[in-house]
Coordinates of N, CA and C and ligand atoms in Angstrom, one line a residue:
X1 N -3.6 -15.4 -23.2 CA -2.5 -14.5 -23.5 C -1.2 -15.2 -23.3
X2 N -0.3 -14.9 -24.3 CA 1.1 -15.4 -24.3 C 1.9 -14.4 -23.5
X3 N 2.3 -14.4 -21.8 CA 2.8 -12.9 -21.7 C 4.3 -13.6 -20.8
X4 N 5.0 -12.9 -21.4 CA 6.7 -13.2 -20.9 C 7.4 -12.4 -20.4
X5 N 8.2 -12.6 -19.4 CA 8.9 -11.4 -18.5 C 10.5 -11.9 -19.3
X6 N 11.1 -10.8 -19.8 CA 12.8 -10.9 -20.3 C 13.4 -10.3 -19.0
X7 N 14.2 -11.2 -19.1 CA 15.0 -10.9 -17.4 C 16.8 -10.7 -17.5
X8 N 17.6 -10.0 -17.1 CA 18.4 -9.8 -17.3 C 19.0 -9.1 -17.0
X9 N 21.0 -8.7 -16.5 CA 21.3 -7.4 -16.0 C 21.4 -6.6 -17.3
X10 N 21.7 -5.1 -17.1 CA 21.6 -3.8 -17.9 C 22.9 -5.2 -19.1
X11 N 22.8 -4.6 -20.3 CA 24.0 -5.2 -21.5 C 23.3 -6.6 -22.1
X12 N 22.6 -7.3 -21.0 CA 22.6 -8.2 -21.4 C 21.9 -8.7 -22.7
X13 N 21.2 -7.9 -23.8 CA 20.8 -8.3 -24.9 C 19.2 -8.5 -24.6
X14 N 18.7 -7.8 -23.7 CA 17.3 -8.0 -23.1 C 15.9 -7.1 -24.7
X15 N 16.9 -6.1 -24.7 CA 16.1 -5.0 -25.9 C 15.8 -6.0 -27.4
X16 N 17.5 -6.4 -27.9 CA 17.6 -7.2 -28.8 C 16.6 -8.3 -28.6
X17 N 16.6 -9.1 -28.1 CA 15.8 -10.0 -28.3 C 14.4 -10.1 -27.9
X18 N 14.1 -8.8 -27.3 CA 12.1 -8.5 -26.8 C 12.2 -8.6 -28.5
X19 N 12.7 -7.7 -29.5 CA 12.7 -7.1 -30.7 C 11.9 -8.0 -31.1
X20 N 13.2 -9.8 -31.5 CA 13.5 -10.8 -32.5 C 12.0 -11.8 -31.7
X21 N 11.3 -11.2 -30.3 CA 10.2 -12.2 -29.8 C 8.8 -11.9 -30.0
X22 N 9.3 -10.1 -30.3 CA 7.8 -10.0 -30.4 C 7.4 -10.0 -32.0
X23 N 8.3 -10.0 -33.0 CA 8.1 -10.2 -34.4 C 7.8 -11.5 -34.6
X24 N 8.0 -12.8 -34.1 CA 8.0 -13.6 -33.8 C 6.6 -14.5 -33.5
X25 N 5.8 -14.1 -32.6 CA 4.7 -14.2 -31.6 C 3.7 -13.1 -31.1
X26 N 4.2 -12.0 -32.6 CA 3.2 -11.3 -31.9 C 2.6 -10.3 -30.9
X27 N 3.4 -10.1 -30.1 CA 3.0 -9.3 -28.8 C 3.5 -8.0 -28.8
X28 N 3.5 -7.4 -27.3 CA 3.4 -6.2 -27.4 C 4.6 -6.1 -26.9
X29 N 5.0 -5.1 -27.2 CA 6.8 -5.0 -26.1 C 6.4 -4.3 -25.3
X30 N 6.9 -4.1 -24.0 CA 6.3 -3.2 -22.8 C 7.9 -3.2 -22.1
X31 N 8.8 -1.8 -22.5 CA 10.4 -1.6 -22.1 C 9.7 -0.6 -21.4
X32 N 9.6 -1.0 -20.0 CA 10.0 0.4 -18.9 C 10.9 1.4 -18.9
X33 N 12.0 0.6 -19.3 CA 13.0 1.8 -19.5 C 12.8 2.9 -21.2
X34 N 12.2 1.8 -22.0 CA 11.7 3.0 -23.1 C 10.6 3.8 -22.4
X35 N 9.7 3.7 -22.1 CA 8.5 4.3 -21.2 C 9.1 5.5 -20.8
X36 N 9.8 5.3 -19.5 CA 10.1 6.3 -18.7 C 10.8 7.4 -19.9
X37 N 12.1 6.6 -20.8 CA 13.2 7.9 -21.7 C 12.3 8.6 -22.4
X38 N 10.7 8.6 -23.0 CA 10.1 8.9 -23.6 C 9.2 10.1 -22.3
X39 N 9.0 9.6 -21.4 CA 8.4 11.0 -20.2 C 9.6 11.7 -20.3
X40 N 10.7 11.4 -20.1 CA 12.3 12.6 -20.1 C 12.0 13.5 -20.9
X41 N 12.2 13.0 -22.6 CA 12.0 13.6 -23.6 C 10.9 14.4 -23.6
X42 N 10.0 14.4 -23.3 CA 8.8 15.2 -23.4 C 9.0 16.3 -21.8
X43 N 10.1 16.1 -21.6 CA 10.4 17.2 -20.4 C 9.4 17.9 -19.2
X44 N 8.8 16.6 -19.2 CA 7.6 17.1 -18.3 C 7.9 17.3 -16.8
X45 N 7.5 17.5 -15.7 CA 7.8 17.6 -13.9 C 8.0 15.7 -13.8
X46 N 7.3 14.7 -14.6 CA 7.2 13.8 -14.2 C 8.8 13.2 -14.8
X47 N 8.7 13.9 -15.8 CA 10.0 13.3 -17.1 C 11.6 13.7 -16.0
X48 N 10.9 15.2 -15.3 CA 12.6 15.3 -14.8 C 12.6 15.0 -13.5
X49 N 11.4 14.5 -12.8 CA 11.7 13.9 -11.8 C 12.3 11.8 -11.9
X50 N 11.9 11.7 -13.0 CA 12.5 10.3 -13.5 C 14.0 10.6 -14.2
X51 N 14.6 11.7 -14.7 CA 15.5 11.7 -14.8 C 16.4 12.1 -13.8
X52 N 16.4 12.0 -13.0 CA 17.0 12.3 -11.4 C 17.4 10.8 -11.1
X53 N 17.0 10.4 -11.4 CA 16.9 8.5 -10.8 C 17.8 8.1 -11.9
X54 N 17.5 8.0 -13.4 CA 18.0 7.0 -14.1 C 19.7 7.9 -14.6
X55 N 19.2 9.1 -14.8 CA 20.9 9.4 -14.8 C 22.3 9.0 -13.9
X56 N 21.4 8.8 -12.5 CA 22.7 7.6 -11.6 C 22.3 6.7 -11.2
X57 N 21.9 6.0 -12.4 CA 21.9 4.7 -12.4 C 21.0 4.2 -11.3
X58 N 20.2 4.9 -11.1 CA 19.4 4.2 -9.7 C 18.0 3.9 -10.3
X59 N 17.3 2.8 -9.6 CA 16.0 2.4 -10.2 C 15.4 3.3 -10.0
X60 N 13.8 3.7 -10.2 CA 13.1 5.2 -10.4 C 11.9 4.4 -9.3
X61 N 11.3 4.8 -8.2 CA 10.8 4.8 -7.4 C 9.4 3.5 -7.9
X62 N 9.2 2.7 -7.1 CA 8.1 1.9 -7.7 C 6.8 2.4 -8.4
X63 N 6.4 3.0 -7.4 CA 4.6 3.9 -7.8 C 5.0 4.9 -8.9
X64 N 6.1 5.1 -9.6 CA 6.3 6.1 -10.6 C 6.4 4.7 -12.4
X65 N 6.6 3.5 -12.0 CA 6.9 2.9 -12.7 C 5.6 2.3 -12.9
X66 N 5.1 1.9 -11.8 CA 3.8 0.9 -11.6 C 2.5 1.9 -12.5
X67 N 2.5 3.2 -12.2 CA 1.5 4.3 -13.1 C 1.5 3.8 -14.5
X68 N 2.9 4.3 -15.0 CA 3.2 3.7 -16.3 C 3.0 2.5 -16.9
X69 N 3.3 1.1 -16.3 CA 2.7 -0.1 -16.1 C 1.6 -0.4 -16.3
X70 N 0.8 0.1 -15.5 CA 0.1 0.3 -14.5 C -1.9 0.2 -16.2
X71 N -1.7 1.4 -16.8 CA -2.3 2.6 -17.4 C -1.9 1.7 -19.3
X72 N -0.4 1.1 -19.2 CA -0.3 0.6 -20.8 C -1.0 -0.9 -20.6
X73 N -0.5 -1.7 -19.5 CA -1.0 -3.1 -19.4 C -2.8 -3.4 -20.0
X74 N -3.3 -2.2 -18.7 CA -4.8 -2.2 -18.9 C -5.5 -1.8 -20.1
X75 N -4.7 -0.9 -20.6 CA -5.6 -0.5 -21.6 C -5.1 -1.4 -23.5
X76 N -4.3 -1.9 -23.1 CA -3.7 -3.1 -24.0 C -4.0 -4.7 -24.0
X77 N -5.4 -4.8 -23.3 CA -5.8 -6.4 -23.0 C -6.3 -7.0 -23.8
X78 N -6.4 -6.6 -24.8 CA -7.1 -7.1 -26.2 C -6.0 -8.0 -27.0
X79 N -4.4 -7.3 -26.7 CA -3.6 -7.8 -27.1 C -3.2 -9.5 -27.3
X80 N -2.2 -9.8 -28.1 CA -2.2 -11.9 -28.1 C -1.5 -12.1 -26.7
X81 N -0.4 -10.7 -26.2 CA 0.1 -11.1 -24.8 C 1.3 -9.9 -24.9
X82 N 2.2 -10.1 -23.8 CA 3.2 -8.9 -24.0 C 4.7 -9.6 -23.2
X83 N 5.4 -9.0 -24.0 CA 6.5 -9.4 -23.5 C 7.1 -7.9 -22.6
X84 N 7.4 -8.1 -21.2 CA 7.6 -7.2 -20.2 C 9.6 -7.1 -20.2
X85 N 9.8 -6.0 -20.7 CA 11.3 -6.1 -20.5 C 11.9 -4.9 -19.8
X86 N 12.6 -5.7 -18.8 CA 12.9 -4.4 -17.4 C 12.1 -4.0 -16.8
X87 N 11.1 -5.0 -17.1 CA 10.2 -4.8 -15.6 C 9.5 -6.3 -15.6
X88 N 9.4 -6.8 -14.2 CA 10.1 -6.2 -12.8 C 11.2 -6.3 -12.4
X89 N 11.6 -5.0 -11.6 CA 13.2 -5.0 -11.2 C 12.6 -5.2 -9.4
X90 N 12.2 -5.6 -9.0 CA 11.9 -5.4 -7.6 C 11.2 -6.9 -7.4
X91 N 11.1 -7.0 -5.9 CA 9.8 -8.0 -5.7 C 9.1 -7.2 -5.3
X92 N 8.7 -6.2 -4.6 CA 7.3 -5.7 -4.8 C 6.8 -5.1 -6.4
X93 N 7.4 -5.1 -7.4 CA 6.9 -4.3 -8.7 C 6.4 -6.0 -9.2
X94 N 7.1 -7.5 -9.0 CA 6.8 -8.7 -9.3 C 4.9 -8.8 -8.6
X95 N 5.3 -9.0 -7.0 CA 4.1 -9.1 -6.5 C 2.7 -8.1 -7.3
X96 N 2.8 -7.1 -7.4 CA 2.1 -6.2 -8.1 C 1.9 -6.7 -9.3
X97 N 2.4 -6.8 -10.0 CA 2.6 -7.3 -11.9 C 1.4 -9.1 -11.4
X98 N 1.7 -9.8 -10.8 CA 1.3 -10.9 -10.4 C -0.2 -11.1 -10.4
X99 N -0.6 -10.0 -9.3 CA -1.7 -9.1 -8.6 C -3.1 -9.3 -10.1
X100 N -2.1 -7.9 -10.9 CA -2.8 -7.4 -12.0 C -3.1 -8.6 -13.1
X101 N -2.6 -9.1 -12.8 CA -2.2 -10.4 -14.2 C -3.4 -11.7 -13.7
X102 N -3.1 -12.0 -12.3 CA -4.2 -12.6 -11.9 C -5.6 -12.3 -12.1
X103 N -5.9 -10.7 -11.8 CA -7.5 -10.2 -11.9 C -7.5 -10.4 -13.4
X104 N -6.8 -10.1 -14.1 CA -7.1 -10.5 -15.7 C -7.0 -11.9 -16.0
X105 N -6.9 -12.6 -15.1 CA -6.6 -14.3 -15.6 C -5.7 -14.2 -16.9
X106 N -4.9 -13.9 -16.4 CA -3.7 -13.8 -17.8 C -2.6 -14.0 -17.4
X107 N -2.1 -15.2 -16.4 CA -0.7 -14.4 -15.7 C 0.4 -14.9 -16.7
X108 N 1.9 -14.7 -15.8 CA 3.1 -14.8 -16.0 C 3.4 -16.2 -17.0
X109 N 3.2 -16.5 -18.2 CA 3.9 -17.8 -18.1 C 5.2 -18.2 -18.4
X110 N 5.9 -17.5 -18.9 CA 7.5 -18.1 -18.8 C 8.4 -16.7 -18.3
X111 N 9.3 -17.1 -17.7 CA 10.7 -15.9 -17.3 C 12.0 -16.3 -18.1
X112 N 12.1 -15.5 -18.7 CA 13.6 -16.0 -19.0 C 14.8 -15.5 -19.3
X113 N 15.3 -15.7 -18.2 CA 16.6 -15.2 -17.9 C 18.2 -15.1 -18.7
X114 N 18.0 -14.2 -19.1 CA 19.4 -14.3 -20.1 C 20.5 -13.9 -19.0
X115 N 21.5 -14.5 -19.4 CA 22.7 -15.1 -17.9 C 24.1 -14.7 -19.3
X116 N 24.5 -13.4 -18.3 CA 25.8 -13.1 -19.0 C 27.0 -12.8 -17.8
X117 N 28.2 -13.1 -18.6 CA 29.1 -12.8 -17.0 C 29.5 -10.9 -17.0
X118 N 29.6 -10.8 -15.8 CA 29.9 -9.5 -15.4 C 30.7 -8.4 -16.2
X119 N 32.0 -8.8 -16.3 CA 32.8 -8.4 -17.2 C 32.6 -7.9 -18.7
X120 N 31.8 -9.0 -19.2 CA 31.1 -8.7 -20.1 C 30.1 -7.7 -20.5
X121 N 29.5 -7.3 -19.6 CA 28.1 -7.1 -19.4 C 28.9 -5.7 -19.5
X122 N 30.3 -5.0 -18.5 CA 30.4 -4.2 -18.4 C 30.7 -3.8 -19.9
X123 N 31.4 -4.6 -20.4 CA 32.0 -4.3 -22.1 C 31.2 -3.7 -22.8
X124 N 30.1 -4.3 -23.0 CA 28.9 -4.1 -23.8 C 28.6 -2.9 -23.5
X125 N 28.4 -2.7 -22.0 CA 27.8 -1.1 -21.8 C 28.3 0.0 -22.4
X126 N 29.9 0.1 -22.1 CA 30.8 0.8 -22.9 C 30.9 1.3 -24.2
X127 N 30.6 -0.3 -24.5 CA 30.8 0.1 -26.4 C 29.7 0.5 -26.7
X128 N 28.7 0.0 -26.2 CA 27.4 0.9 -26.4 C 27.4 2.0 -26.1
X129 N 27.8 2.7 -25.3 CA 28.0 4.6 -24.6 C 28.0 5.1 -25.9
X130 N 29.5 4.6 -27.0 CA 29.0 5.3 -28.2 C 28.6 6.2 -28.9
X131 N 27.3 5.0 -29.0 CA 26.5 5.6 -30.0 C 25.2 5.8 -29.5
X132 N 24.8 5.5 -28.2 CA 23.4 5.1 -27.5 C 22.6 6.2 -27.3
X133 N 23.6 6.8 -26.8 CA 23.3 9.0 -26.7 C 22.4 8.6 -25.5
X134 N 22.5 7.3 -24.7 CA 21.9 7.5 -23.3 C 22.6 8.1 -22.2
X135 N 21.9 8.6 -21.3 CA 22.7 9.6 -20.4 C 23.0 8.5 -19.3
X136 N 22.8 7.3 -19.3 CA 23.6 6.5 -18.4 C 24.3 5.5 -18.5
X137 N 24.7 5.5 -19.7 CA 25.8 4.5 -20.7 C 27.5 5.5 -20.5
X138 N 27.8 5.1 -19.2 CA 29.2 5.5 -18.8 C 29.6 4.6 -17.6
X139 N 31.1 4.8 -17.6 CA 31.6 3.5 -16.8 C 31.4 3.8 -15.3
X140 N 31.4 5.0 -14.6 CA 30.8 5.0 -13.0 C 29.2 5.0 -13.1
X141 N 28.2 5.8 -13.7 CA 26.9 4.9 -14.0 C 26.6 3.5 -14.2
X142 N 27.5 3.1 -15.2 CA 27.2 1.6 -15.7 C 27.6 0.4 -14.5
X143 N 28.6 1.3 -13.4 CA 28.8 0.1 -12.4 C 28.0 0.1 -11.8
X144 N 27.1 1.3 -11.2 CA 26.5 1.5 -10.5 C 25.1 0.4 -10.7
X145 N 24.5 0.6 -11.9 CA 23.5 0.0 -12.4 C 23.9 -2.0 -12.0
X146 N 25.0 -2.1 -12.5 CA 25.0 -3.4 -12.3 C 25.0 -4.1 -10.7
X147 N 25.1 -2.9 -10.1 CA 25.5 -3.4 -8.2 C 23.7 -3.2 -7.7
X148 N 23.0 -2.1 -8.7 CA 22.0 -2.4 -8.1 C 20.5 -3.5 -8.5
X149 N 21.1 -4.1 -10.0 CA 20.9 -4.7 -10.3 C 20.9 -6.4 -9.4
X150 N 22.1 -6.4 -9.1 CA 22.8 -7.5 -7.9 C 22.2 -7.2 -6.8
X151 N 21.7 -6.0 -6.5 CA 21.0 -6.0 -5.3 C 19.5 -6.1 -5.2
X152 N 19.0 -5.4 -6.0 CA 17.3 -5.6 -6.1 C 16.8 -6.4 -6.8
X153 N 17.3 -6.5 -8.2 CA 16.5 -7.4 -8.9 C 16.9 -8.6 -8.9
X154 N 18.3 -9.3 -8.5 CA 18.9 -10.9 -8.7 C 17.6 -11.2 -8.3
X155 N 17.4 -11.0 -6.4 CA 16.4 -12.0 -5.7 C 15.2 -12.2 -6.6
X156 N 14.7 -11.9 -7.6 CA 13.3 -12.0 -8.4 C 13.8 -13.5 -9.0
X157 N 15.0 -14.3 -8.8 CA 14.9 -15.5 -9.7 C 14.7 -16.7 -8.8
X158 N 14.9 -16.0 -7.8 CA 14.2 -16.9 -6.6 C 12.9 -17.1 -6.9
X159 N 12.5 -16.0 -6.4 CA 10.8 -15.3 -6.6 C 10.1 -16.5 -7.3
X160 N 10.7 -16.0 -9.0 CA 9.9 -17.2 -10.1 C 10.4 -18.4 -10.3
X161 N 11.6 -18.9 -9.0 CA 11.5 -20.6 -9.2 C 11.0 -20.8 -8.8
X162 N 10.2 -20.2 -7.5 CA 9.3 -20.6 -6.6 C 8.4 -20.7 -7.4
X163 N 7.8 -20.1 -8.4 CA 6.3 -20.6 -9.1 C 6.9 -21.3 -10.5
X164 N 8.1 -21.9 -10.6 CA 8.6 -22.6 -12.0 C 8.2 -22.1 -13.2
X165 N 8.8 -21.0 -13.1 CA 8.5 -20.1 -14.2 C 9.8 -19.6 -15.3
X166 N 11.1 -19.7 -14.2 CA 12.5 -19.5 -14.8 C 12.7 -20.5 -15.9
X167 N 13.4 -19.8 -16.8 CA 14.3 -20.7 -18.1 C 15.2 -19.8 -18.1
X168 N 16.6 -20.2 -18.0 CA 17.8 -20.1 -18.0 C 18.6 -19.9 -19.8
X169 N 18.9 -18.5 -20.3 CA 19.5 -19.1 -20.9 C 20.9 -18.6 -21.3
X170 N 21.9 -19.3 -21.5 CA 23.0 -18.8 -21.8 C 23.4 -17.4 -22.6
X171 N 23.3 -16.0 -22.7 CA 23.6 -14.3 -23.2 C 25.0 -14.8 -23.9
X172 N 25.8 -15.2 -23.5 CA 27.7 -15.0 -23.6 C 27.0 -15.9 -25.7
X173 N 26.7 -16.6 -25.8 CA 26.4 -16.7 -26.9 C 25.8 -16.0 -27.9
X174 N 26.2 -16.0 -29.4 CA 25.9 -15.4 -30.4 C 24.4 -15.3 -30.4
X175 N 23.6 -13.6 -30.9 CA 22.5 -13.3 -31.0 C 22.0 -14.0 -31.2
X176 N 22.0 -15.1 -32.6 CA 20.6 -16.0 -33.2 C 20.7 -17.0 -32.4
X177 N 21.8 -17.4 -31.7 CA 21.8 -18.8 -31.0 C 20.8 -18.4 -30.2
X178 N 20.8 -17.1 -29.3 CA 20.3 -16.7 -28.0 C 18.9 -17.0 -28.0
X179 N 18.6 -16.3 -29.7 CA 17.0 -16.2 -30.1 C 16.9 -17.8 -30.0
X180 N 17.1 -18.5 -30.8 CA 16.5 -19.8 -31.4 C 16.5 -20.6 -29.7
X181 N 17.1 -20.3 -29.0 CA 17.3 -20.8 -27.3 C 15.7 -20.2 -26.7
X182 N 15.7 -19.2 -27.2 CA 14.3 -18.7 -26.2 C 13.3 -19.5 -27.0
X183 N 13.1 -19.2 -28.5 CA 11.9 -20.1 -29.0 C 11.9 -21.1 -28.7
X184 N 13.3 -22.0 -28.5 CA 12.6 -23.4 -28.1 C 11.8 -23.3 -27.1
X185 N 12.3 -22.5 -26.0 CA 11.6 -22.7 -24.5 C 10.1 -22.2 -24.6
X186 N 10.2 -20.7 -25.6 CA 8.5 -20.7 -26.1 C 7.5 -21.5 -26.6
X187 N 8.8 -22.6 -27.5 CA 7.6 -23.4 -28.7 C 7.4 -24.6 -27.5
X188 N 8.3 -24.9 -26.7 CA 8.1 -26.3 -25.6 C 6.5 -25.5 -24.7
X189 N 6.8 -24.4 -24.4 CA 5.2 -24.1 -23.2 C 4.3 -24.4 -24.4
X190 N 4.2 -23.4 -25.1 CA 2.8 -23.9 -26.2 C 2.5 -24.8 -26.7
X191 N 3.1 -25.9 -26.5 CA 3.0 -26.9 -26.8 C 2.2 -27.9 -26.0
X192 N 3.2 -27.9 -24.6 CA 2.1 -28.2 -23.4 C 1.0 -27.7 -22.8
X193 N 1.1 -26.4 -23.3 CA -0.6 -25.7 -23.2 C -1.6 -26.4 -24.0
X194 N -1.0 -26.7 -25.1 CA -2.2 -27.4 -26.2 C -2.2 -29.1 -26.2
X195 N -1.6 -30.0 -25.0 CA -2.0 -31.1 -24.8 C -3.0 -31.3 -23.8
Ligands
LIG1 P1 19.0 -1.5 -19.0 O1 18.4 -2.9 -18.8 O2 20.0 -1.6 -20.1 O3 19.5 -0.9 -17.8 P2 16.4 -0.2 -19.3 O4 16.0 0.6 -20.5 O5 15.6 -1.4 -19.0 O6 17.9 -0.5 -19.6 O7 16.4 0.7 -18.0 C1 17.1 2.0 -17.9 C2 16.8 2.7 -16.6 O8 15.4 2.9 -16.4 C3 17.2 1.8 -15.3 O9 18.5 1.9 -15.0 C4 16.2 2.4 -14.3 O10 16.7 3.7 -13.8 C5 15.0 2.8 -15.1 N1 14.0 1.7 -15.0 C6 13.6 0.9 -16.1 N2 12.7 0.0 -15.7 C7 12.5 0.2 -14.3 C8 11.7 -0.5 -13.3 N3 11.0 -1.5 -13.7 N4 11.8 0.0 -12.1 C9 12.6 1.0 -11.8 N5 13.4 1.6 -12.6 C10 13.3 1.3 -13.9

């Protein structure tokens, strides 16, 4: 299985380009944060206890995420591989994801980190509020998200240098540059897989 984690703060173009990867190669997209907006929507005890969390901007409790995870991963193993976006935001949701991927002899093979500056990131959020019709696309939410972004999830790039799994790649650049940046780094693994 080809399975990739898209890594990046809230703006950074993480949605956009699962899109342009999984048309690409095939896989499955697996957005946490689509997951959960779709429990909201369906207005269930589970949906408004997840919307308590993501409306200020706070991550949504691990074992609420990991179910979800948890239930699509397993029953989608037939798939060519999946591209995981916005998750994981934690190192214990990493360790877990690791866990599961190992019993399936399927793990992690590439991370890659789209790297946008701050300022930016905030812009984006904004002009996205818009039209997004998300309930946490506003400028005291949107800070919020990025501080705890800086808090919980930065440390995960430690995490995957430690198993050399990071590829870095420049966000502040135009969409297709961004794409054709990840495929190289996808077509260089497959490549070394097949020598
Ligand atoms: P963005 O990356 O733009 O913030 P997402 O759709 O990935 O958008 O996430 C939206 C919200 O959903 C997050 O702010 C968080 O509250 C919740 N969420 C998504 N994925 C996770 C996760 N892996 N762990 C905890 N909370 C999550």
């Amino acid at each position: 299985m080809l399975n990739l984690v898209i890594f990046g703060p809230p703006g950074s173009g993480k949605g956009t380009q699962s899109a342009n990867i999984v048309r690409k190669y095939n896989l499955l997209h697996l957005s946490t944060g689509d997951l959960l907006r779709q429990e909201m929507e369906k207005d269930t005890p589970l949906g408004r206890e997840v919307s308590k969390f993501i409306d200020q901007g706070l991550l949504v409790p691990d074992d609420i995420v990991w179910r979800e995870l948890y239930d699509y991963v397993t029953g989608h193993m037939d798939a060519p591989g999946f591209i995981f976006d916005g998750f994981p935001r934690t190192i214990v949701q990493a360790k877990a994801l690791d866990c599961l991927l190992e019993e399936k002899r399927a793990p992690i093979c590439l991370v890659i980190s789209v790297e946008v500056a701050e300022e930016e990131l905030f812009n984006r959020l904004m002009g996205r509020s818009e039209d997004s019709g998300r309930s946490d696309d506003n400028a005291e939410i949107a800070r919020r998200r990025l501080q705890v972004y800086k808090d919980q999830t930065l440390p995960l790039i430690s995490y995957y240098k430690a198993q050399n799994k990071i590829v870095s790649i420049d966000g502040m650049a135009p969409v297709d540059e961004v794409f054709s940046r990840i495929c190289k780094a996808v077509d260089g693994f497959l490549a070394k897989q097949k020598v």
